[in-house]
Amino acid sequence: MNTNQELEKLAVTAEDLHADLKSEKPLLVFDLRLKEYFTHEHIEGSVHAVCDSRAKETIMPRIPKGVKIVLIDEDGTMSAETAGMMVSYGLDAHFLRGGIKSWNKNLVRKDTHTIISPEELWSKIKKKEGDLVLVDVRQPDEFSDFKIQGSINIPLSELFNKESLNKIPKGKQVVTICPHGNRSMVAAFALARNGIDALSLAGGLAGWGQVLNPRIITREKVTILQVEKIGKGCLSYIVGSNGEAIVIDPVYPAEKYVEFARDEGLHIVKVIDTHQHADHVSAARDLAKLTNSKLYMSRYEQYDFESNRIGDGDIINVSNSKIRTIHTPGHTGGSLSYLLDEKYVFTGDVLFVEGIGRPDLRNKAKEFANDLYETLHNKLLTLPSETMVLPAHHDERTLSKNGTYYTSIKEAKNLSILGLLHDAFVEKVVDTTLPKPMNYEKIIQINKSSQPVPTSDVANLEIGPNRCAVSSA
Ligand SMILES: [Fe+2]
């Protein structure tokens, strides 16, 4: 489509557009002018859009078929060409003849933010700011698999129908959510057409999965910071005293640990993992490189890169603190737990606040379930009752204590699964079939290998919930 005559067929008049905006038909009105002109004044219900190659690849394919699109520019020339291009992509695109100059109705002036970063969203949720309503625009099956807590599900195509809009509480700041921030952008456009201001979560759930939140566990003799990867529930730790720190089970983005440690007056000198993770990409290697720190990994697991190998009984010193290594197989064959100053135990994915690690991610469920029983009953539960247990995960149901997740050996003894005798325990653990973490085989390979992984791949690989636990219930 390129002759003027053909393009002319795509023209709508200001009267047509006015009528369309008043109707309930599925419609998107894109204003292609410079952002400052749009911000100064624009047609109510329109959104600012840039038609570049990224938009062609990411936004255009997400626009549901059957939605009428009207493009606006200064005078109806560039918008006509763009409408022609969009029609060739199968969209029902039109342009406003004569552009904004032909519009003889009211124009509005409005704040034109259309996106919110995952960090900004987290900060608003944490501070309970802004009366938010989170609208997840994925399909119901995607939504039921995992979601941001408190979000509601209205699939994108339904946002073009007025009845679905009634599900959105009035007078709140709407944030639209999807896997990578493309569908949610179209959703924000669809809501704007209906007079609802919405912000699209930039980078979507993949971006959300990379937000880290540090919380203080203690600042007594030793400082312990629990760092939560909020989208996944991964828990990692910065442990320090007298200016020096060790990081346990770091996740990406690795550079955040440097910042969190610095805020506590610490600098990172050592990095360790509890085990070869299957649900997230370990940032241990990169963090050790970044901070010029010593890297420690389990002697009982295979890694294709250089590190200091540690095993049962080894001691790692961090300033005046001592970390004693305990071999605690069961979730993986090489899992290690770290007992800090005989008071705190970092249990990785072996013992959680409300459950125990799953033994089936290495295809040796029965053998590992036996190990798990031995580890729990003959090693971890024999520690003094008041020992604080700091795991590598929590799940959606785990209640936080002032935003932190921990338990004690005393409380852990009350988990119903730990009341079972050996055979019943093994049977129960082996019989519990749970969906595996997404991409877990690929993640294990990455965590084993010496090949660097691009940061953008980390977010995509990790999208989804963590699934390392067998619930105690
Ligand atoms: Fe794990």
CSV table of C-alpha atoms and ligand atoms in Angstrom, one decimal:
chain,number,residue,atom,x,y,z
A,1,MET,CA,0.0,0.0,0.0
A,2,ASN,CA,1.7,3.2,-1.1
A,3,THR,CA,-0.2,5.2,-3.6
A,4,ASN,CA,-1.8,8.4,-2.3
A,5,GLN,CA,-5.2,7.1,-3.4
A,6,GLU,CA,-4.8,3.9,-1.4
A,7,LEU,CA,-3.6,5.8,1.6
A,8,GLU,CA,-6.5,8.3,1.3
A,9,LYS,CA,-8.9,5.4,1.9
A,10,LEU,CA,-7.4,5.1,5.4
A,11,ALA,CA,-8.2,8.7,6.3
A,12,VAL,CA,-10.7,9.5,9.1
A,13,THR,CA,-12.1,13.0,9.7
A,14,ALA,CA,-12.1,14.8,13.0
A,15,GLU,CA,-15.8,14.1,13.2
A,16,ASP,CA,-15.3,10.4,12.6
A,17,LEU,CA,-12.6,10.2,15.3
A,18,HIS,CA,-14.8,12.2,17.8
A,19,ALA,CA,-17.6,9.7,17.2
A,20,ASP,CA,-15.3,6.7,17.6
A,21,LEU,CA,-13.9,8.1,20.9
A,22,LYS,CA,-17.5,8.5,22.2
A,23,SER,CA,-18.4,5.0,21.1
A,24,GLU,CA,-17.5,1.8,23.0
A,25,LYS,CA,-15.8,0.2,20.0
A,26,PRO,CA,-12.2,-1.2,20.5
A,27,LEU,CA,-10.0,1.7,19.6
A,28,LEU,CA,-6.4,2.9,20.0
A,29,VAL,CA,-5.4,6.5,19.2
A,30,PHE,CA,-1.7,7.0,18.8
A,31,ASP,CA,-0.2,10.5,18.7
A,32,LEU,CA,3.0,10.3,16.7
A,33,ARG,CA,4.1,14.0,17.2
A,34,LEU,CA,7.1,15.0,19.3
A,35,LYS,CA,6.6,14.2,23.0
A,36,GLU,CA,6.7,17.9,24.1
A,37,TYR,CA,3.9,18.8,21.7
A,38,PHE,CA,1.9,15.9,23.0
A,39,THR,CA,2.5,16.8,26.6
A,40,HIS,CA,1.5,20.4,25.8
A,41,GLU,CA,-1.9,19.4,24.4
A,42,HIS,CA,-3.4,16.3,22.9
A,43,ILE,CA,-6.8,14.7,22.1
A,44,GLU,CA,-8.2,13.1,25.2
A,45,GLY,CA,-8.0,9.3,25.0
A,46,SER,CA,-4.9,9.4,22.7
A,47,VAL,CA,-1.5,8.2,23.8
A,48,HIS,CA,2.0,9.3,22.7
A,49,ALA,CA,3.7,6.6,20.6
A,50,VAL,CA,6.9,6.3,18.6
A,51,CYS,CA,6.8,4.2,15.6
A,52,ASP,CA,10.4,2.9,15.5
A,53,SER,CA,11.7,-0.6,14.8
A,54,ARG,CA,11.4,-1.6,18.4
A,55,ALA,CA,7.7,-0.7,18.5
A,56,LYS,CA,7.2,-2.7,15.2
A,57,GLU,CA,8.8,-5.8,16.8
A,58,THR,CA,7.4,-5.6,20.3
A,59,ILE,CA,4.2,-3.5,20.4
A,60,MET,CA,2.5,-3.9,17.1
A,61,PRO,CA,2.3,-7.7,17.2
A,62,ARG,CA,0.6,-7.5,20.6
A,63,ILE,CA,-2.3,-5.3,19.4
A,64,PRO,CA,-5.3,-7.6,19.1
A,65,LYS,CA,-6.9,-7.9,15.7
A,66,GLY,CA,-10.2,-6.1,15.3
A,67,VAL,CA,-9.0,-3.0,17.3
A,68,LYS,CA,-9.3,0.1,15.2
A,69,ILE,CA,-6.1,2.2,15.3
A,70,VAL,CA,-6.1,5.9,14.5
A,71,LEU,CA,-2.7,7.7,14.1
A,72,ILE,CA,-2.3,11.4,14.6
A,73,ASP,CA,0.6,13.7,13.5
A,74,GLU,CA,0.9,17.4,12.7
A,75,ASP,CA,-0.8,17.4,9.3
A,76,GLY,CA,-1.7,13.9,8.3
A,77,THR,CA,1.3,13.2,6.1
A,78,MET,CA,3.6,11.0,8.1
A,79,SER,CA,0.7,9.4,9.9
A,80,ALA,CA,-0.8,8.3,6.5
A,81,GLU,CA,2.5,6.5,5.6
A,82,THR,CA,2.6,4.8,8.9
A,83,ALA,CA,-1.0,3.7,8.7
A,84,GLY,CA,-0.2,2.2,5.3
A,85,MET,CA,2.7,0.3,6.8
A,86,MET,CA,0.6,-1.0,9.7
A,87,VAL,CA,-2.2,-2.2,7.3
A,88,SER,CA,0.5,-4.2,5.6
A,89,TYR,CA,1.1,-5.9,9.0
A,90,GLY,CA,-2.6,-6.9,9.1
A,91,LEU,CA,-3.7,-4.1,11.4
A,92,ASP,CA,-6.9,-2.0,11.0
A,93,ALA,CA,-5.0,1.3,10.9
A,94,HIS,CA,-6.2,4.8,9.9
A,95,PHE,CA,-4.9,8.3,10.2
A,96,LEU,CA,-6.6,11.6,11.1
A,97,ARG,CA,-6.8,13.6,7.8
A,98,GLY,CA,-5.2,17.0,8.3
A,99,GLY,CA,-3.5,15.8,11.6
A,100,ILE,CA,-4.0,17.6,14.9
A,101,LYS,CA,-4.5,20.9,13.0
A,102,SER,CA,-7.9,19.5,11.8
A,103,TRP,CA,-9.1,18.8,15.3
A,104,ASN,CA,-11.7,21.4,16.3
A,105,LYS,CA,-12.7,19.9,19.7
A,106,ASN,CA,-11.1,20.3,23.1
A,107,LEU,CA,-7.5,19.3,23.7
A,108,VAL,CA,-6.1,18.3,27.1
A,109,ARG,CA,-2.8,18.7,28.9
A,110,LYS,CA,-1.7,15.8,31.1
A,111,ASP,CA,1.3,14.2,32.7
A,112,THR,CA,2.3,11.7,30.2
A,113,HIS,CA,4.2,9.0,32.1
A,114,THR,CA,3.4,5.6,30.7
A,115,ILE,CA,5.9,3.3,32.3
A,116,ILE,CA,7.1,2.5,35.8
A,117,SER,CA,10.4,0.7,36.6
A,118,PRO,CA,10.3,-2.4,38.7
A,119,GLU,CA,12.3,-0.5,41.4
A,120,GLU,CA,9.8,2.4,41.5
A,121,LEU,CA,6.9,-0.1,41.7
A,122,TRP,CA,8.6,-2.0,44.6
A,123,SER,CA,9.4,1.3,46.4
A,124,LYS,CA,5.7,2.3,46.1
A,125,ILE,CA,4.5,-1.1,47.3
A,126,LYS,CA,6.9,-1.1,50.2
A,127,LYS,CA,6.0,2.4,51.3
A,128,LYS,CA,2.3,1.6,50.7
A,129,GLU,CA,2.3,4.7,48.5
A,130,GLY,CA,0.0,5.7,45.7
A,131,ASP,CA,-3.1,3.4,46.2
A,132,LEU,CA,-2.1,1.0,43.5
A,133,VAL,CA,-4.1,-1.5,41.5
A,134,LEU,CA,-2.0,-4.1,39.7
A,135,VAL,CA,-3.6,-5.4,36.5
A,136,ASP,CA,-1.9,-8.5,35.1
A,137,VAL,CA,-2.9,-8.7,31.4
A,138,ARG,CA,-1.6,-12.2,30.7
A,139,GLN,CA,-3.9,-15.2,29.9
A,140,PRO,CA,-5.5,-16.8,33.0
A,141,ASP,CA,-3.3,-20.0,32.7
A,142,GLU,CA,-0.1,-17.8,32.8
A,143,PHE,CA,-1.5,-15.8,35.7
A,144,SER,CA,-2.4,-18.9,37.8
A,145,ASP,CA,1.2,-20.2,37.4
A,146,PHE,CA,2.7,-17.2,39.2
A,147,LYS,CA,1.9,-13.5,39.8
A,148,ILE,CA,2.8,-10.4,41.7
A,149,GLN,CA,1.0,-10.8,45.0
A,150,GLY,CA,-2.2,-8.8,45.1
A,151,SER,CA,-2.5,-8.4,41.3
A,152,ILE,CA,-5.8,-9.0,39.5
A,153,ASN,CA,-6.1,-10.7,36.1
A,154,ILE,CA,-7.7,-9.1,33.1
A,155,PRO,CA,-6.3,-10.5,29.8
A,156,LEU,CA,-5.3,-7.8,27.3
A,157,SER,CA,-8.1,-8.5,24.8
A,158,GLU,CA,-10.7,-8.0,27.5
A,159,LEU,CA,-9.4,-4.5,28.3
A,160,PHE,CA,-11.1,-3.3,25.1
A,161,ASN,CA,-14.5,-4.3,26.5
A,162,LYS,CA,-16.2,-1.8,28.8
A,163,GLU,CA,-17.6,-4.4,31.1
A,164,SER,CA,-14.1,-5.7,32.0
A,165,LEU,CA,-13.1,-2.2,32.9
A,166,ASN,CA,-15.6,-2.2,35.8
A,167,LYS,CA,-13.4,-4.8,37.5
A,168,ILE,CA,-10.8,-2.0,38.0
A,169,PRO,CA,-11.4,0.0,41.2
A,170,LYS,CA,-11.9,3.7,40.4
A,171,GLY,CA,-9.5,6.4,41.6
A,172,LYS,CA,-6.4,4.3,41.9
A,173,GLN,CA,-3.1,4.2,40.1
A,174,VAL,CA,-3.3,1.3,37.7
A,175,VAL,CA,-0.1,-0.6,36.8
A,176,THR,CA,-0.3,-3.0,33.9
A,177,ILE,CA,1.8,-6.2,34.0
A,178,CYS,CA,2.9,-8.8,31.5
A,179,PRO,CA,6.0,-11.0,30.9
A,180,HIS,CA,8.3,-8.4,29.3
A,181,GLY,CA,6.4,-5.0,29.2
A,182,ASN,CA,5.0,-5.2,25.7
A,183,ARG,CA,1.4,-6.5,26.2
A,184,SER,CA,1.2,-4.3,29.3
A,185,MET,CA,2.1,-1.2,27.2
A,186,VAL,CA,-0.8,-2.0,24.8
A,187,ALA,CA,-3.0,-2.5,27.8
A,188,ALA,CA,-2.0,1.0,29.2
A,189,PHE,CA,-2.9,2.4,25.8
A,190,ALA,CA,-6.2,0.7,25.9
A,191,LEU,CA,-7.0,2.0,29.3
A,192,ALA,CA,-6.0,5.5,28.4
A,193,ARG,CA,-8.5,5.4,25.6
A,194,ASN,CA,-11.1,4.8,28.3
A,195,GLY,CA,-9.9,7.7,30.5
A,196,ILE,CA,-7.9,5.5,32.9
A,197,ASP,CA,-4.3,6.5,33.5
A,198,ALA,CA,-2.2,3.4,33.7
A,199,LEU,CA,1.6,2.8,33.9
A,200,SER,CA,3.1,-0.2,32.2
A,201,LEU,CA,5.6,-2.2,34.3
A,202,ALA,CA,8.9,-1.7,32.3
A,203,GLY,CA,10.5,-5.0,31.5
A,204,GLY,CA,7.5,-6.8,32.9
A,205,LEU,CA,7.7,-9.8,35.2
A,206,ALA,CA,11.2,-10.5,34.0
A,207,GLY,CA,12.3,-7.1,35.2
A,208,TRP,CA,10.3,-7.5,38.4
A,209,GLY,CA,12.1,-10.7,39.1
A,210,GLN,CA,15.4,-8.9,39.3
A,211,VAL,CA,14.5,-6.4,42.1
A,212,LEU,CA,16.6,-6.9,45.3
A,213,ASN,CA,15.5,-5.8,48.7
A,214,PRO,CA,17.9,-5.8,51.7
A,215,ARG,CA,16.7,-6.1,55.3
A,216,ILE,CA,18.6,-6.2,58.5
A,217,ILE,CA,18.5,-9.4,60.5
A,218,THR,CA,21.0,-8.3,63.2
A,219,ARG,CA,23.5,-5.5,63.7
A,220,GLU,CA,24.8,-6.9,67.0
A,221,LYS,CA,28.3,-8.5,67.1
A,222,VAL,CA,28.0,-9.3,63.5
A,223,THR,CA,25.8,-7.6,60.8
A,224,ILE,CA,23.5,-9.9,58.8
A,225,LEU,CA,21.6,-8.5,55.9
A,226,GLN,CA,19.0,-10.7,54.2
A,227,VAL,CA,18.7,-9.7,50.6
A,228,GLU,CA,15.5,-10.9,49.0
A,229,LYS,CA,14.9,-11.2,45.3
A,230,ILE,CA,11.4,-10.2,45.6
A,231,GLY,CA,10.0,-11.6,42.4
A,232,LYS,CA,11.3,-15.1,43.2
A,233,GLY,CA,11.6,-15.2,46.9
A,234,CYS,CA,15.3,-16.0,46.7
A,235,LEU,CA,17.1,-15.1,49.9
A,236,SER,CA,20.8,-14.3,50.0
A,237,TYR,CA,23.0,-12.8,52.8
A,238,ILE,CA,25.7,-10.3,53.5
A,239,VAL,CA,27.4,-11.2,56.7
A,240,GLY,CA,30.0,-8.8,58.1
A,241,SER,CA,32.0,-7.4,61.0
A,242,ASN,CA,34.8,-4.9,61.3
A,243,GLY,CA,34.4,-3.6,57.8
A,244,GLU,CA,34.7,-7.0,56.1
A,245,ALA,CA,31.9,-9.1,54.6
A,246,ILE,CA,31.1,-12.5,53.1
A,247,VAL,CA,28.2,-12.9,50.7
A,248,ILE,CA,26.2,-16.2,50.8
A,249,ASP,CA,24.2,-17.3,47.7
A,250,PRO,CA,24.3,-14.0,45.7
A,251,VAL,CA,21.9,-13.5,42.8
A,252,TYR,CA,21.9,-11.0,40.0
A,253,PRO,CA,22.3,-8.1,39.7
A,254,ALA,CA,25.6,-8.7,41.5
A,255,GLU,CA,26.7,-5.1,41.8
A,256,LYS,CA,23.8,-4.5,44.2
A,257,TYR,CA,25.6,-6.4,46.9
A,258,VAL,CA,28.5,-3.9,46.7
A,259,GLU,CA,26.1,-1.1,47.3
A,260,PHE,CA,24.2,-2.8,50.1
A,261,ALA,CA,27.5,-3.8,51.8
A,262,ARG,CA,28.9,-0.2,51.5
A,263,ASP,CA,25.7,1.2,53.1
A,264,GLU,CA,26.6,-0.9,56.2
A,265,GLY,CA,30.3,0.2,56.1
A,266,LEU,CA,31.4,-3.2,54.8
A,267,HIS,CA,33.4,-4.3,51.8
A,268,ILE,CA,33.1,-7.8,50.4
A,269,VAL,CA,36.1,-10.1,50.7
A,270,LYS,CA,34.5,-13.6,50.3
A,271,VAL,CA,31.7,-15.1,48.4
A,272,ILE,CA,30.1,-18.6,48.9
A,273,ASP,CA,27.2,-20.6,47.6
A,274,THR,CA,25.3,-23.2,49.7
A,275,HIS,CA,24.8,-25.5,46.7
A,276,GLN,CA,24.5,-25.6,42.9
A,277,HIS,CA,21.2,-23.8,42.4
A,278,ALA,CA,18.5,-24.9,40.0
A,279,ASP,CA,16.0,-22.1,40.2
A,280,HIS,CA,18.2,-19.0,39.7
A,281,VAL,CA,21.5,-18.1,38.1
A,282,SER,CA,24.2,-17.8,40.8
A,283,ALA,CA,26.0,-14.5,40.8
A,284,ALA,CA,28.8,-15.9,43.0
A,285,ARG,CA,31.4,-16.0,40.3
A,286,ASP,CA,30.7,-12.5,39.0
A,287,LEU,CA,30.4,-11.0,42.4
A,288,ALA,CA,33.8,-12.5,43.4
A,289,LYS,CA,35.4,-11.1,40.2
A,290,LEU,CA,33.7,-7.7,40.7
A,291,THR,CA,35.0,-7.4,44.3
A,292,ASN,CA,38.2,-9.2,43.9
A,293,SER,CA,37.0,-11.6,46.6
A,294,LYS,CA,37.8,-15.2,47.4
A,295,LEU,CA,35.2,-17.6,45.9
A,296,TYR,CA,34.3,-20.8,47.8
A,297,MET,CA,32.2,-23.6,46.4
A,298,SER,CA,31.2,-27.0,47.6
A,299,ARG,CA,33.8,-29.7,47.2
A,300,TYR,CA,31.1,-32.3,46.6
A,301,GLU,CA,29.7,-30.6,43.4
A,302,GLN,CA,31.1,-30.3,39.9
A,303,TYR,CA,32.1,-26.8,38.7
A,304,ASP,CA,34.0,-26.0,35.6
A,305,PHE,CA,35.6,-22.9,37.0
A,306,GLU,CA,38.2,-22.2,39.6
A,307,SER,CA,37.2,-21.7,43.2
A,308,ASN,CA,38.3,-22.7,46.7
A,309,ARG,CA,36.6,-26.0,47.4
A,310,ILE,CA,35.2,-26.5,50.8
A,311,GLY,CA,33.6,-29.4,52.7
A,312,ASP,CA,32.4,-30.7,56.0
A,313,GLY,CA,34.2,-29.1,59.0
A,314,ASP,CA,36.0,-26.4,57.1
A,315,ILE,CA,36.1,-23.0,58.8
A,316,ILE,CA,35.9,-19.7,56.9
A,317,ASN,CA,36.8,-16.6,58.9
A,318,VAL,CA,35.3,-13.2,58.3
A,319,SER,CA,37.0,-10.7,60.6
A,320,ASN,CA,36.3,-12.0,64.1
A,321,SER,CA,33.5,-14.3,63.0
A,322,LYS,CA,33.8,-18.0,62.2
A,323,ILE,CA,31.7,-19.9,59.7
A,324,ARG,CA,31.7,-23.6,60.1
A,325,THR,CA,30.8,-25.7,57.1
A,326,ILE,CA,28.4,-28.6,57.6
A,327,HIS,CA,27.8,-31.1,54.7
A,328,THR,CA,24.0,-31.3,54.5
A,329,PRO,CA,23.1,-33.4,51.4
A,330,GLY,CA,19.5,-34.1,50.4
A,331,HIS,CA,18.4,-31.2,48.2
A,332,THR,CA,21.6,-31.7,46.2
A,333,GLY,CA,24.4,-34.2,47.0
A,334,GLY,CA,26.8,-31.4,47.7
A,335,SER,CA,24.7,-29.0,49.7
A,336,LEU,CA,26.5,-27.2,52.5
A,337,SER,CA,25.0,-25.3,55.5
A,338,TYR,CA,27.0,-22.6,57.2
A,339,LEU,CA,27.0,-22.2,60.9
A,340,LEU,CA,28.0,-18.7,61.9
A,341,ASP,CA,29.5,-18.1,65.4
A,342,GLU,CA,27.4,-21.2,66.6
A,343,LYS,CA,24.3,-18.9,66.5
A,344,TYR,CA,23.0,-18.6,63.0
A,345,VAL,CA,22.8,-21.4,60.4
A,346,PHE,CA,22.4,-20.7,56.6
A,347,THR,CA,20.6,-23.8,55.4
A,348,GLY,CA,20.4,-23.1,51.6
A,349,ASP,CA,17.5,-25.1,50.2
A,350,VAL,CA,17.7,-27.9,52.8
A,351,LEU,CA,15.5,-26.4,55.6
A,352,PHE,CA,13.1,-23.5,55.1
A,353,VAL,CA,10.7,-21.6,57.4
A,354,GLU,CA,7.8,-23.7,56.4
A,355,GLY,CA,9.2,-26.7,54.7
A,356,ILE,CA,12.2,-28.7,53.5
A,357,GLY,CA,14.2,-28.9,50.3
A,358,ARG,CA,13.0,-31.1,47.4
A,359,PRO,CA,15.2,-34.0,46.6
A,360,ASP,CA,14.0,-34.6,43.0
A,361,LEU,CA,15.9,-32.0,40.9
A,362,ARG,CA,18.8,-34.3,40.2
A,363,ASN,CA,16.9,-37.4,39.2
A,364,LYS,CA,17.9,-39.3,42.4
A,365,ALA,CA,14.8,-38.6,44.5
A,366,LYS,CA,14.9,-41.7,46.7
A,367,GLU,CA,18.6,-41.6,47.4
A,368,PHE,CA,18.5,-37.9,48.2
A,369,ALA,CA,15.3,-38.3,50.4
A,370,ASN,CA,17.4,-40.7,52.6
A,371,ASP,CA,20.2,-38.2,52.7
A,372,LEU,CA,17.7,-35.4,53.5
A,373,TYR,CA,16.3,-37.4,56.5
A,374,GLU,CA,19.9,-37.9,57.9
A,375,THR,CA,20.8,-34.3,57.3
A,376,LEU,CA,17.8,-32.9,59.0
A,377,HIS,CA,17.5,-35.2,61.9
A,378,ASN,CA,21.2,-36.0,62.6
A,379,LYS,CA,22.8,-32.7,61.7
A,380,LEU,CA,20.6,-29.6,61.6
A,381,LEU,CA,18.0,-30.5,64.2
A,382,THR,CA,20.8,-31.4,66.7
A,383,LEU,CA,22.0,-27.8,66.7
A,384,PRO,CA,21.0,-25.8,69.8
A,385,SER,CA,17.3,-24.9,69.8
A,386,GLU,CA,17.8,-21.2,69.7
A,387,THR,CA,20.0,-21.3,66.6
A,388,MET,CA,18.5,-19.0,64.0
A,389,VAL,CA,17.8,-20.7,60.7
A,390,LEU,CA,18.3,-18.5,57.6
A,391,PRO,CA,17.2,-20.3,54.4
A,392,ALA,CA,17.8,-19.5,50.7
A,393,HIS,CA,14.1,-19.2,49.8
A,394,HIS,CA,10.7,-18.4,51.0
A,395,ASP,CA,7.5,-18.9,49.2
A,396,GLU,CA,4.3,-16.9,48.8
A,397,ARG,CA,2.7,-18.4,52.0
A,398,THR,CA,5.7,-17.8,54.3
A,399,LEU,CA,4.9,-15.1,56.8
A,400,SER,CA,7.6,-12.5,57.2
A,401,LYS,CA,8.8,-11.2,60.5
A,402,ASN,CA,9.1,-7.4,59.9
A,403,GLY,CA,9.9,-8.2,56.2
A,404,THR,CA,12.5,-10.9,57.0
A,405,TYR,CA,12.3,-14.6,56.8
A,406,TYR,CA,13.9,-16.9,59.4
A,407,THR,CA,13.0,-19.6,61.9
A,408,SER,CA,14.8,-21.4,64.7
A,409,ILE,CA,15.8,-25.0,65.2
A,410,LYS,CA,13.2,-25.1,68.0
A,411,GLU,CA,10.4,-24.0,65.6
A,412,ALA,CA,11.6,-26.2,62.8
A,413,LYS,CA,11.2,-29.2,65.0
A,414,ASN,CA,7.4,-28.5,64.9
A,415,LEU,CA,7.2,-29.0,61.1
A,416,SER,CA,4.8,-31.9,60.6
A,417,ILE,CA,7.0,-33.5,58.0
A,418,LEU,CA,9.9,-33.7,60.5
A,419,GLY,CA,7.6,-35.6,62.9
A,420,LEU,CA,7.6,-38.6,60.5
A,421,LEU,CA,9.8,-41.7,61.0
A,422,HIS,CA,12.4,-42.5,58.4
A,423,ASP,CA,10.4,-44.7,56.0
A,424,ALA,CA,7.2,-42.6,56.1
A,425,PHE,CA,9.4,-39.4,55.6
A,426,VAL,CA,11.1,-40.9,52.5
A,427,GLU,CA,7.8,-42.1,51.1
A,428,LYS,CA,6.1,-38.7,51.6
A,429,VAL,CA,9.0,-36.7,50.2
A,430,VAL,CA,9.4,-39.0,47.1
A,431,ASP,CA,5.6,-39.1,46.5
A,432,THR,CA,5.2,-35.3,46.6
A,433,THR,CA,5.3,-34.4,42.9
A,434,LEU,CA,5.7,-30.8,42.2
A,435,PRO,CA,6.2,-28.8,39.0
A,436,LYS,CA,9.9,-28.3,38.4
A,437,PRO,CA,11.3,-24.7,38.4
A,438,MET,CA,11.2,-23.2,34.9
A,439,ASN,CA,14.4,-23.7,32.8
A,440,TYR,CA,16.0,-25.6,35.8
A,441,GLU,CA,18.2,-27.9,33.6
A,442,LYS,CA,19.6,-24.9,31.7
A,443,ILE,CA,20.1,-23.0,34.9
A,444,ILE,CA,22.1,-25.9,36.5
A,445,GLN,CA,24.3,-26.0,33.4
A,446,ILE,CA,25.0,-22.3,33.6
A,447,ASN,CA,25.8,-22.5,37.3
A,448,LYS,CA,28.2,-25.3,36.6
A,449,SER,CA,29.9,-23.9,33.6
A,450,SER,CA,32.7,-21.3,33.3
A,451,GLN,CA,30.8,-19.5,30.4
A,452,PRO,CA,29.6,-16.0,31.3
A,453,VAL,CA,25.9,-15.4,30.9
A,454,PRO,CA,24.5,-12.1,29.5
A,455,THR,CA,22.5,-10.3,32.2
A,456,SER,CA,19.5,-9.9,29.9
A,457,ASP,CA,19.4,-13.8,29.7
A,458,VAL,CA,19.3,-14.1,33.5
A,459,ALA,CA,15.9,-12.3,33.8
A,460,ASN,CA,14.4,-14.4,31.1
A,461,LEU,CA,15.7,-17.7,32.4
A,462,GLU,CA,14.5,-16.9,35.9
A,463,ILE,CA,11.0,-15.8,35.1
A,464,GLY,CA,8.6,-17.8,37.3
A,465,PRO,CA,8.3,-18.9,40.9
A,466,ASN,CA,11.0,-20.7,42.8
A,467,ARG,CA,10.2,-24.3,43.3
A,468,CYS,CA,12.9,-25.7,45.6
A,469,ALA,CA,10.7,-26.7,48.5
A,470,VAL,CA,8.5,-29.6,49.7
A,471,SER,CA,5.9,-27.9,51.8
A,472,SER,CA,5.4,-29.2,55.3
A,473,ALA,CA,1.7,-29.1,55.0
B,1,FE,FE,18.0,-25.1,45.2
